[in-house]
Coordinates of C-alpha atoms and ligand atoms in Angstrom, one line a residue:
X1 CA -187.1 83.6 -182.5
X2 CA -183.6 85.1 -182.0
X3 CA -181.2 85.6 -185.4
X4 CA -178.4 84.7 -183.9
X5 CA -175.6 85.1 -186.3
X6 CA -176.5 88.1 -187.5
X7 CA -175.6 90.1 -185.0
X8 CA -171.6 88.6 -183.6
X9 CA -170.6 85.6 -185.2
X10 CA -169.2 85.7 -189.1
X11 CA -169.1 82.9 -191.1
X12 CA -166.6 82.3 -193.5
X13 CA -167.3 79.6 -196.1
X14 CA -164.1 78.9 -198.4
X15 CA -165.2 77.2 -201.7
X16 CA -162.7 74.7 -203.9
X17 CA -163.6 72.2 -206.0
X18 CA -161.5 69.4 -204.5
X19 CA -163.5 66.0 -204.9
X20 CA -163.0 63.2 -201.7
X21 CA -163.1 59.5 -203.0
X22 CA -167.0 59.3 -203.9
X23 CA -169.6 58.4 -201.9
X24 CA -170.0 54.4 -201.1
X25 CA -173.2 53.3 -201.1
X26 CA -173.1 51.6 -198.1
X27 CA -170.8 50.6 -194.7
X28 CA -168.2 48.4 -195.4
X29 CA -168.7 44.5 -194.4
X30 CA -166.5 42.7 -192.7
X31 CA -163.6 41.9 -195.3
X32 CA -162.7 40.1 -197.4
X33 CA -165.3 42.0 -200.0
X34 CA -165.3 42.9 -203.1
X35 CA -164.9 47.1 -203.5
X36 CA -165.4 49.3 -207.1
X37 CA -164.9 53.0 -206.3
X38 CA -166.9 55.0 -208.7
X39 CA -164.4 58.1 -208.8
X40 CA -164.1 59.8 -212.2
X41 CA -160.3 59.3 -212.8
X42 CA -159.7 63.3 -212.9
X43 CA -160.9 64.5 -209.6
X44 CA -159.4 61.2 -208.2
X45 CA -156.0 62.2 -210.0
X46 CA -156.3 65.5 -208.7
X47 CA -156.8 64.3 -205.4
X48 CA -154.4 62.0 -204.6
X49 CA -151.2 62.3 -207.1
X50 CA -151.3 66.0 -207.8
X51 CA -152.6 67.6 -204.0
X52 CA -154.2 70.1 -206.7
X53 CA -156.6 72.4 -205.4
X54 CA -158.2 74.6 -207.5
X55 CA -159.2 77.4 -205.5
X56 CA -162.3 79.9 -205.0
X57 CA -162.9 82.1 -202.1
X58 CA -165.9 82.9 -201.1
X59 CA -166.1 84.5 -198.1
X60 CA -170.2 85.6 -196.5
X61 CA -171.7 86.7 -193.6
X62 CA -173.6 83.9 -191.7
X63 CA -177.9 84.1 -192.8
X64 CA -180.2 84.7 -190.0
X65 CA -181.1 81.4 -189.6
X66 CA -183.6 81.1 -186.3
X67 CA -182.9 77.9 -183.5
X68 CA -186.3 76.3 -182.5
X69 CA -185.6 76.4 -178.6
X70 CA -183.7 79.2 -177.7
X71 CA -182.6 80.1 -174.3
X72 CA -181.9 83.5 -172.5
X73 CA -178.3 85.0 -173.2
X74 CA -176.3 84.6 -170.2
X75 CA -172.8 84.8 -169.2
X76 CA -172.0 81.0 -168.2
X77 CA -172.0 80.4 -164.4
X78 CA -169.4 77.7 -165.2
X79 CA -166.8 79.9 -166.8
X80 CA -163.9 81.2 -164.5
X81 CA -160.3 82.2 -164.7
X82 CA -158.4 81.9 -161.0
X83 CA -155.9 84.7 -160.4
X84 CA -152.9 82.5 -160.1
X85 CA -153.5 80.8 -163.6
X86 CA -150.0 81.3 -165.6
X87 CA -150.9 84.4 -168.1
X88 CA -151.8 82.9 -171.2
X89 CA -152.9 83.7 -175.0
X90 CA -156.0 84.9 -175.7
X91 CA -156.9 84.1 -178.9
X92 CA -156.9 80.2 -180.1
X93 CA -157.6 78.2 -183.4
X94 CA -158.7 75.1 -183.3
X95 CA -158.2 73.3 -186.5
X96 CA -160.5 70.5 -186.8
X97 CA -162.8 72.1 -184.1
X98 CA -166.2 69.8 -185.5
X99 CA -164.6 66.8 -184.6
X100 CA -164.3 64.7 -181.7
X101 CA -161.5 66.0 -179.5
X102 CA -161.4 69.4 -181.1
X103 CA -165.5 70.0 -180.3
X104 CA -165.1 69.2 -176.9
X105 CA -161.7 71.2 -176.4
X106 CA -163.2 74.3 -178.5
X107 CA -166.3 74.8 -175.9
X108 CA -163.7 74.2 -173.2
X109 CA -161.7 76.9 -173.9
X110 CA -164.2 79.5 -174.7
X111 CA -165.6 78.8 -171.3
X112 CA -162.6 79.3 -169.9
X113 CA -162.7 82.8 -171.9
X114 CA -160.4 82.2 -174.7
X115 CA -161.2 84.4 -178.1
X116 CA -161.7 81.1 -180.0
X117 CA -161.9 80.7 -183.7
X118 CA -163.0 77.0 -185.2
X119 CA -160.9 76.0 -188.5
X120 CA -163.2 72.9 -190.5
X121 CA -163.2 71.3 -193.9
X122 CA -166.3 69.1 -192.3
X123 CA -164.8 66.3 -194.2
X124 CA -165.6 63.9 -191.3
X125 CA -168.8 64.1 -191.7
X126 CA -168.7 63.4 -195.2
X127 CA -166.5 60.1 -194.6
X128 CA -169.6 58.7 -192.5
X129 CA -171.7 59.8 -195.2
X130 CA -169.5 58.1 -198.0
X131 CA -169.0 54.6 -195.3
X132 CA -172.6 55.0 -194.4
X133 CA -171.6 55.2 -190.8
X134 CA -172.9 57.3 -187.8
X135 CA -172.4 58.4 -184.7
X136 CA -173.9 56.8 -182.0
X137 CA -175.2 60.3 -180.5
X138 CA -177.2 62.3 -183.2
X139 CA -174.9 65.4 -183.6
X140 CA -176.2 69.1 -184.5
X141 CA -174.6 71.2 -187.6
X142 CA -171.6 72.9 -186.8
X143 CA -173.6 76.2 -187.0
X144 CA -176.4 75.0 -184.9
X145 CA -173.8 74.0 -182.0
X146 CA -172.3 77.7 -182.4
X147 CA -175.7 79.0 -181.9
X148 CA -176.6 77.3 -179.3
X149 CA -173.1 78.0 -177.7
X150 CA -173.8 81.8 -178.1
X151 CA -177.2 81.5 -176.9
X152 CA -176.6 79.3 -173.7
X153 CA -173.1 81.4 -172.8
X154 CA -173.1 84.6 -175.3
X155 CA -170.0 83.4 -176.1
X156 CA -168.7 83.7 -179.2
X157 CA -167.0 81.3 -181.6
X158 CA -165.9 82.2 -184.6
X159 CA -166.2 79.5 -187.5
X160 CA -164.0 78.8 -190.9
X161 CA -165.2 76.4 -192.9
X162 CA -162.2 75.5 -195.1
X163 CA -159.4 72.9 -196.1
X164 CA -156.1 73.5 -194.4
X165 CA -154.6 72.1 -197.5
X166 CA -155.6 75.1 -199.5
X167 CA -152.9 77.6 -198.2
X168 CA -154.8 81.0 -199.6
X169 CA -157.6 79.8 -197.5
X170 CA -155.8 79.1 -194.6
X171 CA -153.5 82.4 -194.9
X172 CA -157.2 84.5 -194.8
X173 CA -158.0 82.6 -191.7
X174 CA -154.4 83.5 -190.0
X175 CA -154.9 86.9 -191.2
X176 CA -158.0 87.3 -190.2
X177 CA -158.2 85.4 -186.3
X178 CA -154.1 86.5 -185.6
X179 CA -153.9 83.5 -183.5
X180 CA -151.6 83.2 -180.2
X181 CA -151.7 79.9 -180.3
X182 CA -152.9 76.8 -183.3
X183 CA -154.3 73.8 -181.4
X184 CA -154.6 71.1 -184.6
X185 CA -156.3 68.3 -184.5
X186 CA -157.8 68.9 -187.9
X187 CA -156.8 65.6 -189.6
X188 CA -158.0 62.1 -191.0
X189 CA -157.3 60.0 -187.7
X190 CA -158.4 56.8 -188.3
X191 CA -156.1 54.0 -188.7
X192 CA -158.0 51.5 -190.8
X193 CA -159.4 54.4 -192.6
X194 CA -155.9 54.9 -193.7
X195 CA -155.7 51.1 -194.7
X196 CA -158.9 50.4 -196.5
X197 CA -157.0 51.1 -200.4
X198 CA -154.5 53.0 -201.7
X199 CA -156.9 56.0 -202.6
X200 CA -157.7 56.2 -198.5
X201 CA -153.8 55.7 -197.3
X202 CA -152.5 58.4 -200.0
X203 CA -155.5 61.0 -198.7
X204 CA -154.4 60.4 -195.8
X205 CA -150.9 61.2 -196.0
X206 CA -151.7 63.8 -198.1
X207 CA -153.9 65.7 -195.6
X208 CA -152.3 65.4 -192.9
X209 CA -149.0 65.8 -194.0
X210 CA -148.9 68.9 -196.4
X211 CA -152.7 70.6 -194.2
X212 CA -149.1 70.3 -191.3
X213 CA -146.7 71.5 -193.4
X214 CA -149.1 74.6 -194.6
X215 CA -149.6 75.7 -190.5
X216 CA -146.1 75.4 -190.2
X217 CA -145.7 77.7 -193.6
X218 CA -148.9 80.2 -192.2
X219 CA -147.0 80.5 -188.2
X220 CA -143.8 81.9 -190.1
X221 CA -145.4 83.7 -192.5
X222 CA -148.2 85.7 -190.5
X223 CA -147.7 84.8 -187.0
X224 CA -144.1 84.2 -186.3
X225 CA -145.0 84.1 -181.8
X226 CA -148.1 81.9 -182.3
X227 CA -148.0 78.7 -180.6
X228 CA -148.5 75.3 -182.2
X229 CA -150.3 72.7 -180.0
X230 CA -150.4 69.9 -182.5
X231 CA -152.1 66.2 -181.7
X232 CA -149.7 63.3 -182.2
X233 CA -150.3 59.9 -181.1
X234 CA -148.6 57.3 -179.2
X235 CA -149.0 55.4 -181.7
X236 CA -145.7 56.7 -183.6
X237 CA -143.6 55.0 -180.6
X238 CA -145.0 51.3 -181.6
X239 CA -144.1 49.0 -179.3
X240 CA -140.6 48.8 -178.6
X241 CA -139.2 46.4 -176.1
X242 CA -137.7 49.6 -173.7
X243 CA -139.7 52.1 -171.5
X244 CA -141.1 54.5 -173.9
X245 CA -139.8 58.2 -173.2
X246 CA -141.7 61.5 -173.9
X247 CA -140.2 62.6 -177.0
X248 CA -136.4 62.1 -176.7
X249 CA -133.9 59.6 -175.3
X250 CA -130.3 59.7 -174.3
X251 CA -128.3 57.5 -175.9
X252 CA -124.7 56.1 -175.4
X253 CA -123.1 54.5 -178.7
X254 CA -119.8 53.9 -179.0
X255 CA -118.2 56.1 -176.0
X256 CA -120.5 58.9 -177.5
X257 CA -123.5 60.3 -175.8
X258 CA -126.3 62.6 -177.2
X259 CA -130.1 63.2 -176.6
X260 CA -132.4 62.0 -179.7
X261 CA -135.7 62.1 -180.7
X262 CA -137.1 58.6 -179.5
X263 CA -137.2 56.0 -182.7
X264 CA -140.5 55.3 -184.0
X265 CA -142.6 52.9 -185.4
X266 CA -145.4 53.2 -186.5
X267 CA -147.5 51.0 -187.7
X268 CA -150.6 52.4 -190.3
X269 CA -150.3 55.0 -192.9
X270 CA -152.2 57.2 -190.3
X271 CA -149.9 56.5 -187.8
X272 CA -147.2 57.1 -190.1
X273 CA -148.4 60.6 -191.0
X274 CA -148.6 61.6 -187.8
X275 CA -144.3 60.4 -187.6
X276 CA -143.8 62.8 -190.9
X277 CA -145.7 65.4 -189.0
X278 CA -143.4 65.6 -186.0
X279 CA -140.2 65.4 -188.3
X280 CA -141.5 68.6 -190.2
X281 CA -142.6 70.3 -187.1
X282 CA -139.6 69.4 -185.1
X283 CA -137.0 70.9 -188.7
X284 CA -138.9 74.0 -188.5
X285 CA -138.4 75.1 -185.2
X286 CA -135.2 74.5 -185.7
X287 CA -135.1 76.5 -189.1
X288 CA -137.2 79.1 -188.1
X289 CA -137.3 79.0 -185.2
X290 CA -141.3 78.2 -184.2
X291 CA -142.7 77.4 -181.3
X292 CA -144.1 73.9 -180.9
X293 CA -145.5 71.0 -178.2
X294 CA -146.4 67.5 -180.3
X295 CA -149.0 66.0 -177.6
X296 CA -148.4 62.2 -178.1
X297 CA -152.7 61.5 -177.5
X298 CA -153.4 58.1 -176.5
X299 CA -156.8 56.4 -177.2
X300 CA -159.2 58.6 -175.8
X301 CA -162.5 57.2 -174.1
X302 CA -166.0 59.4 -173.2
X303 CA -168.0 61.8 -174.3
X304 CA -169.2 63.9 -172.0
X305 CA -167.4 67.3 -170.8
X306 CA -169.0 70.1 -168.5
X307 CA -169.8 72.1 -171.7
X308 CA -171.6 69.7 -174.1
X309 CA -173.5 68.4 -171.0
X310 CA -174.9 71.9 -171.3
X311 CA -177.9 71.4 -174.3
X312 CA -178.5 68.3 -176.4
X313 CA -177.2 70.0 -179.2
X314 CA -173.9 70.5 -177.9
X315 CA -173.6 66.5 -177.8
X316 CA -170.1 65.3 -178.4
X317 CA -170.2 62.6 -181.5
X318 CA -169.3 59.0 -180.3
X319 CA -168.0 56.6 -182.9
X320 CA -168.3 52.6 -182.3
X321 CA -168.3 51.3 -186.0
X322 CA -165.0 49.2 -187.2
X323 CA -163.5 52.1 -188.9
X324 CA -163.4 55.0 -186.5
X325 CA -165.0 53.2 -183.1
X326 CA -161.3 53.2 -181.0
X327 CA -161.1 50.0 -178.5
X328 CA -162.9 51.1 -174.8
X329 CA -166.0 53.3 -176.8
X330 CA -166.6 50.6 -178.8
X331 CA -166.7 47.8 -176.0
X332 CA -169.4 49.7 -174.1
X333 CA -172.1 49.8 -177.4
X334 CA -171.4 46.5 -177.8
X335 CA -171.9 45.5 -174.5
X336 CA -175.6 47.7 -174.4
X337 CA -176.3 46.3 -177.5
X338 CA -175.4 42.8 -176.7
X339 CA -172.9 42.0 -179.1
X340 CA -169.6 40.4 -178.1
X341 CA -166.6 42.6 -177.5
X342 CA -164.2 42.6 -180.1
X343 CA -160.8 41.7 -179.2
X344 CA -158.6 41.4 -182.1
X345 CA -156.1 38.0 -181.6
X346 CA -155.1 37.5 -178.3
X347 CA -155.5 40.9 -177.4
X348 CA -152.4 42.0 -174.9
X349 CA -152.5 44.9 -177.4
X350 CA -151.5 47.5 -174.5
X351 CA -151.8 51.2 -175.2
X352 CA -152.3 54.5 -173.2
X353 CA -155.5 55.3 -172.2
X354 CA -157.5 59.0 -171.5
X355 CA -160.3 60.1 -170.6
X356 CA -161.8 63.1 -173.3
X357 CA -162.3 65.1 -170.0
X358 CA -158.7 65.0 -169.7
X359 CA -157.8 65.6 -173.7
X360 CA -159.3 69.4 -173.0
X361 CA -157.2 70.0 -169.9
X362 CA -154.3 69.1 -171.7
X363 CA -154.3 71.4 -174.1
X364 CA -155.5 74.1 -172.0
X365 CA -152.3 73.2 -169.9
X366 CA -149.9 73.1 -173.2
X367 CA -151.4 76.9 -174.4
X368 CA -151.2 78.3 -170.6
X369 CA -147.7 77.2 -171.0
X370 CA -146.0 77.6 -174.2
X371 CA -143.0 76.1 -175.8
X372 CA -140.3 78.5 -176.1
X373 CA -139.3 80.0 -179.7
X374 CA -137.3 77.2 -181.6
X375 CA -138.5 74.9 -178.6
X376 CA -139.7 71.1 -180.2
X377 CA -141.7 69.8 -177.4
X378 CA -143.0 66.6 -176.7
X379 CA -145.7 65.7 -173.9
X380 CA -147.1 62.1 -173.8
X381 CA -150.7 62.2 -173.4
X382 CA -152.5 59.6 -171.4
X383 CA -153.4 58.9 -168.1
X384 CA -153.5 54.8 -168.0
X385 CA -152.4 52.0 -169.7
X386 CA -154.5 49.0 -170.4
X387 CA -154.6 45.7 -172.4
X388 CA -157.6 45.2 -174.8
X389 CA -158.4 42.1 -172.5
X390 CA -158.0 44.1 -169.7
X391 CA -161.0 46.4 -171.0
X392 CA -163.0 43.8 -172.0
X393 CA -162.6 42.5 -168.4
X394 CA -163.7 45.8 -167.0
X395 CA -166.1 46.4 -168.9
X396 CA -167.7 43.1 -168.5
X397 CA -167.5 43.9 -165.1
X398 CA -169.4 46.5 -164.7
X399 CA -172.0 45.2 -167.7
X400 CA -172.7 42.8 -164.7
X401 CA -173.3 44.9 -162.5
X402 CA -175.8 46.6 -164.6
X403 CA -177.7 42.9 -165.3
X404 CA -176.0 42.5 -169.2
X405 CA -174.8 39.6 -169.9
X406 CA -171.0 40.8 -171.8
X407 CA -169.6 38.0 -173.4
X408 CA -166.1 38.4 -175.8
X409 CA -164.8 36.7 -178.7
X410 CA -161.2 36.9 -180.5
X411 CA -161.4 38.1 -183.8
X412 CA -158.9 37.1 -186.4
X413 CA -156.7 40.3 -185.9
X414 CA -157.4 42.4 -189.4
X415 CA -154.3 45.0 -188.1
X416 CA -150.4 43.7 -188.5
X417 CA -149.4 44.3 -184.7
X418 CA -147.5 42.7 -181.7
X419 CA -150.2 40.7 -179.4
X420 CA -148.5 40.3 -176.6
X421 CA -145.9 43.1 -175.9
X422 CA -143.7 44.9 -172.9
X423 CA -145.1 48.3 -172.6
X424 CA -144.4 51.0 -170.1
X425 CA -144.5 54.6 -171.7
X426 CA -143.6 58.0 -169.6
X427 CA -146.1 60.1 -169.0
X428 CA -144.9 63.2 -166.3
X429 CA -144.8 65.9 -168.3
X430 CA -148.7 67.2 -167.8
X431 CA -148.9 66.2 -164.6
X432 CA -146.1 68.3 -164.0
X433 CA -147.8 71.3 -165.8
X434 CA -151.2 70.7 -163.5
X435 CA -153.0 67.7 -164.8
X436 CA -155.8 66.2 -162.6
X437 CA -156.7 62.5 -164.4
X438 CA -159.7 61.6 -164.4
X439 CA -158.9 57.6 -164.3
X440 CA -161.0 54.8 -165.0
X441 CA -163.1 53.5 -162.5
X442 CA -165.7 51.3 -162.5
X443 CA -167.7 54.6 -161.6
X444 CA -166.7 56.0 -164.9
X445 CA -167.3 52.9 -167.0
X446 CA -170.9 52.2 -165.5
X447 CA -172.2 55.8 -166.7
X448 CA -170.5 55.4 -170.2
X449 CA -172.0 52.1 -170.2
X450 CA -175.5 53.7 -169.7
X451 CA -175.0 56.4 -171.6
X452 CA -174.3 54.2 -174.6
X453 CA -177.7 51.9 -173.5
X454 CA -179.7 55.1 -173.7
X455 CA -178.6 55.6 -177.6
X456 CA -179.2 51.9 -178.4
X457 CA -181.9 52.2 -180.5
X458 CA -179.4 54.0 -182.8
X459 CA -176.7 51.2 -183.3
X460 CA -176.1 50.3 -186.8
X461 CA -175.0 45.9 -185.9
X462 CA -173.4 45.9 -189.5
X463 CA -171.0 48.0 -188.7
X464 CA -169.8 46.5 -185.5
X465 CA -167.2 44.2 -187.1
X466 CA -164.0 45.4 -188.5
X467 CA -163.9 45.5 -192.0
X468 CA -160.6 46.5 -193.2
X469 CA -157.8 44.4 -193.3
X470 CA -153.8 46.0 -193.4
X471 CA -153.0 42.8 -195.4
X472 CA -155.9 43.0 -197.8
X473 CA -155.2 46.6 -198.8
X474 CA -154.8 47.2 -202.2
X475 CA -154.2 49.1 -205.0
X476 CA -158.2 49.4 -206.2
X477 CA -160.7 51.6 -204.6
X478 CA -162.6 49.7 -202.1
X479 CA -166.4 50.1 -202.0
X480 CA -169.4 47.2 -201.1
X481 CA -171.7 45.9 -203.1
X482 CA -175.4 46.6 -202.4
Ligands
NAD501 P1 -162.1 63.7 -185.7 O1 -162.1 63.0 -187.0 O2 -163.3 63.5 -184.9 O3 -161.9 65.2 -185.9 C1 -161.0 65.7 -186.9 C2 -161.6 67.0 -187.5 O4 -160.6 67.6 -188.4 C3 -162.8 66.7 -188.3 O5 -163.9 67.6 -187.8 C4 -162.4 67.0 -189.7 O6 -163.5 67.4 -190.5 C5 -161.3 68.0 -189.6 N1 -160.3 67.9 -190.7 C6 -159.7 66.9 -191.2 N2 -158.9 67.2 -192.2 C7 -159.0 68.6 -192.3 C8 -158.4 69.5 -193.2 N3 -157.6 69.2 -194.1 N4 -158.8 70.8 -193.1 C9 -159.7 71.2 -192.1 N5 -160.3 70.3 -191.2 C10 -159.9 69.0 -191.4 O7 -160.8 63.2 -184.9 P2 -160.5 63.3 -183.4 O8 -160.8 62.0 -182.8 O9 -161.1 64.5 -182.8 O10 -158.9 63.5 -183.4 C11 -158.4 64.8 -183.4 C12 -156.9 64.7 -183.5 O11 -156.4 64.0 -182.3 C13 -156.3 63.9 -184.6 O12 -155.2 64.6 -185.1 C14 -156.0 62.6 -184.1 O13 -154.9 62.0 -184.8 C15 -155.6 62.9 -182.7 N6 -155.9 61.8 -181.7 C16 -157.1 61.3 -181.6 C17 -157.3 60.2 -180.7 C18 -158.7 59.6 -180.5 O14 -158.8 58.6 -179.7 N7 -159.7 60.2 -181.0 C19 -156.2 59.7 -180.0 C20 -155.0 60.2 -180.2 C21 -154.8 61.3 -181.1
USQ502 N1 -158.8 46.8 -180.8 C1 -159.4 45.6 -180.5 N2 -160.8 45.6 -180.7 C2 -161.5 46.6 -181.2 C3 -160.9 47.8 -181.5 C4 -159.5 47.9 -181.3 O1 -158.8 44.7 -180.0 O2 -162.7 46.4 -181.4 C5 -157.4 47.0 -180.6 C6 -156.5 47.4 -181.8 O3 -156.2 46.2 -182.5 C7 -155.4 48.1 -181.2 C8 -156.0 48.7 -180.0 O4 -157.2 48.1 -179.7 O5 -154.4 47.2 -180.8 C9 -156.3 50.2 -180.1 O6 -157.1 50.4 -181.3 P1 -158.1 51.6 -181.5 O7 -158.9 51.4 -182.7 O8 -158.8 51.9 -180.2 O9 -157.0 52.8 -181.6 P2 -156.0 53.2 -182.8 O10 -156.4 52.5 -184.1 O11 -154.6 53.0 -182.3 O12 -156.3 54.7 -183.0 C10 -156.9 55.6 -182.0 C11 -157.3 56.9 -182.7 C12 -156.1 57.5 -183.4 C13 -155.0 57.8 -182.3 C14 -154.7 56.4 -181.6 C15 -153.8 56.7 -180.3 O13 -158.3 56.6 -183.8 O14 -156.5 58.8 -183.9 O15 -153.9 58.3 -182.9 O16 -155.9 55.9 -181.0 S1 -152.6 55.4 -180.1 O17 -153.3 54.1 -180.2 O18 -152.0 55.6 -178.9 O19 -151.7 55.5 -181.3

């Protein structure tokens, strides 16, 4: 049995005594329902109205904890750097590296050689343990994935485990890593997560926005050349009734003519984070001069990349429930498992579409080629647009094929959003820079369709249906009742 962390890889756990809204005791129904949260009123306080942290370091080297099934270590045959690749930083953190896009983009990078460093509170994993959600794929510990990276590649990755909001834990990391370049995806990202009370929509806007504000504070401070790649969404465009630009538009107003930073509109108190987020980023680079690109991220679809296809317990998680399942994912389990696909109202809800194959070459692309100092740029990232009915269509499709029998039902829309909409949003700027889409064919959707039948056995029905409503938020803690 091989110690693994005992030899390259240290571990630094950072210790507060923050408290998330308590545990529910189980998923959340479809609404309306009734919700008690059982939060003692001080933590909760402390939480949401004062963004107090109290704060206790603890930093310790990684135990010597064996893997069951370990396998030679190799230099990856899979890793390679061409010679005519741009010159580009070395050494990469990845906030919110445990998650969905930041897992996948983390491996990525360190196969292509990148020194990179993983930044995590783990607090998603504790919001499917409060919701009593799961991932459809059964996921490995942050540490066992880092092992088994090590062992499979003997590549290293070091790991933070730590709350972005807690700036003396995030000025160790900075000072410890000396990044070239921040890639952050570390933050709450779900919309209706963001709507379920007000407990949900102020932790939301209170992690996001000040865990931004405090990379933006830790660049100037201890790394005033670093890089910011941070993850926006589409989402803060709306759905205006004009072409949708990448960032900015030039406007003409009264005989005057100047170059603005496209309106937005968002339309949840995640998405709305995300707008506050690209105002503070965009005023400091202007202040200070930092060096940013805001990738606009459409709804991303897959799971699989050439690194977690590696070992099992590199698997990619793969939500479908109500709360953090996003449209196309979610039709495919429901289509393995049988249930109807879920499209809200009449569903010409159009938005950009990407594959997660693509998510990791777009940020490879935006480090290789940085924004200039005091440079505020924006990159829209998707690769295809598509209706929800248009999904549902294509995925029923190739269900067919496959012998299921996909029907789809209209659910009373629980989100406040425009049904049937003009949409056409630019998207150049990473195909400029070198991206190859990988776009949806029916190829694509058959093997995500069976990948999803091959974790069947694992989908929790109960949480299929949407169960929060943006017109039934309130002011009291939601939870269910057993
Ligand atoms: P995710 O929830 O799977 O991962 C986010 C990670 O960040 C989690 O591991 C979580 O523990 C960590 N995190 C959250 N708050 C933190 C904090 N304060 N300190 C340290 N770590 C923290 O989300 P994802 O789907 O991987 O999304 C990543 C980013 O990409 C988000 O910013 C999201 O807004 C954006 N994005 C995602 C999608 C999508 O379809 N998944 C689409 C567009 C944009
Ligand atoms: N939708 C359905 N049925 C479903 C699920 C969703 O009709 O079962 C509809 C929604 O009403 C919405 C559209 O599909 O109109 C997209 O919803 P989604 O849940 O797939 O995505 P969204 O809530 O917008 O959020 C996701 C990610 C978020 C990211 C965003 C990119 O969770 O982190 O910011 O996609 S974007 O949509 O471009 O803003």
């Amino acid at each position: 049995m091989a110690h693994l962390l005992s030899t390259s890889c240290s571990l630094k756990i950072h210790s507060t005594s923050k408290s998330y809204p308590k545990p529910l005791n189980q998923g959340l129904l479809s609404f309306p329902t009734s919700f008690t949260l059982q939060t003692p009123r001080f933590s909760f306080r402390r939480l949401v109205l004062k963004g107090e942290r109290p704060q206790r370091i603890c930093t310790v080297h990684a135990t010597t904890l064996p893997i069951s099934q370990e396998a030679p270590t190799q230099p990856s045959s899979s890793s390679h750097q061409t010679s005519n690749e741009p010159s580009k930083p070395k050494r990469v953190m990845i906030i919110g590296g445990d998650g969905y896009c930041g897992w996948a983009t983390a491996l990525h990078l360190s196969n292509k050689n990148y020194e990179v460093a993983i930044v995590d509170s783990l607090v998603r994993r504790l919001f499917d343990h409060q919701l009593g959600l799961d991932s459809l794929t059964p996921i490995s510990s942050i540490h066992n994935r880092l092992r088994r990276w090590k062992s499979l590649t003997g590549k290293n990755i070091e790991l933070f485990i730590g709350d972005i909001c807690d700036f003396e834990f995030l000025s160790e990391t900075f000072k410890s890593f000396e990044p070239d370049a921040v890639v952050h995806f570390g933050e709450q990202r779900s919309a209706p997560y963001s709507m379920i009370d007000r407990s949900r929509a102020v932790f939301t806007q209170n992690n996001n926005v000040i865990g931004t504000l405090n990379v933006l504070f830790a660049i100037k401070e201890f790394g005033e050349q670093c890089h910011l790649v941070k993850l926006g969404t589409m989402g803060e465009y709306g759905t205006p009734n004009i072409d949708i630009e990448e960032g900015y538009i030039t406007i003409t107003h009264n005989g005057r003519t100047d170059t603005l930073p496209y309106p937005k509109q968002a339309s949840s108190f995640y998405h709305l984070s995300k707008v506050h987020d690209s105002n503070n980023i965009a005023f400091t680079c202007k202040a200070w001069g930092i060096r940013a690109t805001d990738l606009n991220q459409g709804v991303v679809y897959g799971v699989r990349t050439d690194e977690t296809e590696m070992h099992e317990e590199l698997c990619n998680r793969f939500d479908y429930d109500g709360v953090f399942g996003t449209a196309l994912n979610r039709f495919c389990v429901q289509a393995a498992v049988g249930h109807p696909l879920t499209v809200y109202g009449k569903g010409g809800q159009t938005r950009g579409y990407l594959d997660i194959r693509d998510t990791v070459q777009c940020v490879e692309l935006a480090i290789a080629n940085p924004a200039q100092p005091g440079e505020f740029r924006v990159f829209n990232q998707f690769t295809e647009q598509f209706s929800v009915n248009e999904l549902a269509t294509l995925v029923t499709k190739a269900g067919e094929k496959l012998g299921l029998n996909v029907e789809t039902i209209s659910v009373p829309n629980p989100r406040v959003e425009a049904e049937e909409h003009y949409y056409n949003a630019k998207h150049t700027k990473l195909i400029e820079l070198g991206l190859q889409p990988h776009l949806l064919s029916d190829s694509l959707i058959d093997s995500l369709l069976n990948f999803t039948i091959k974790f069947q056995d694992r989908v929790d029905r109960k949480q299929i249906m949407p169960s929060v409503s943006w017109r039934k938020i309130g002011v009291k803690p939601r939870t269910v009742s057993a």
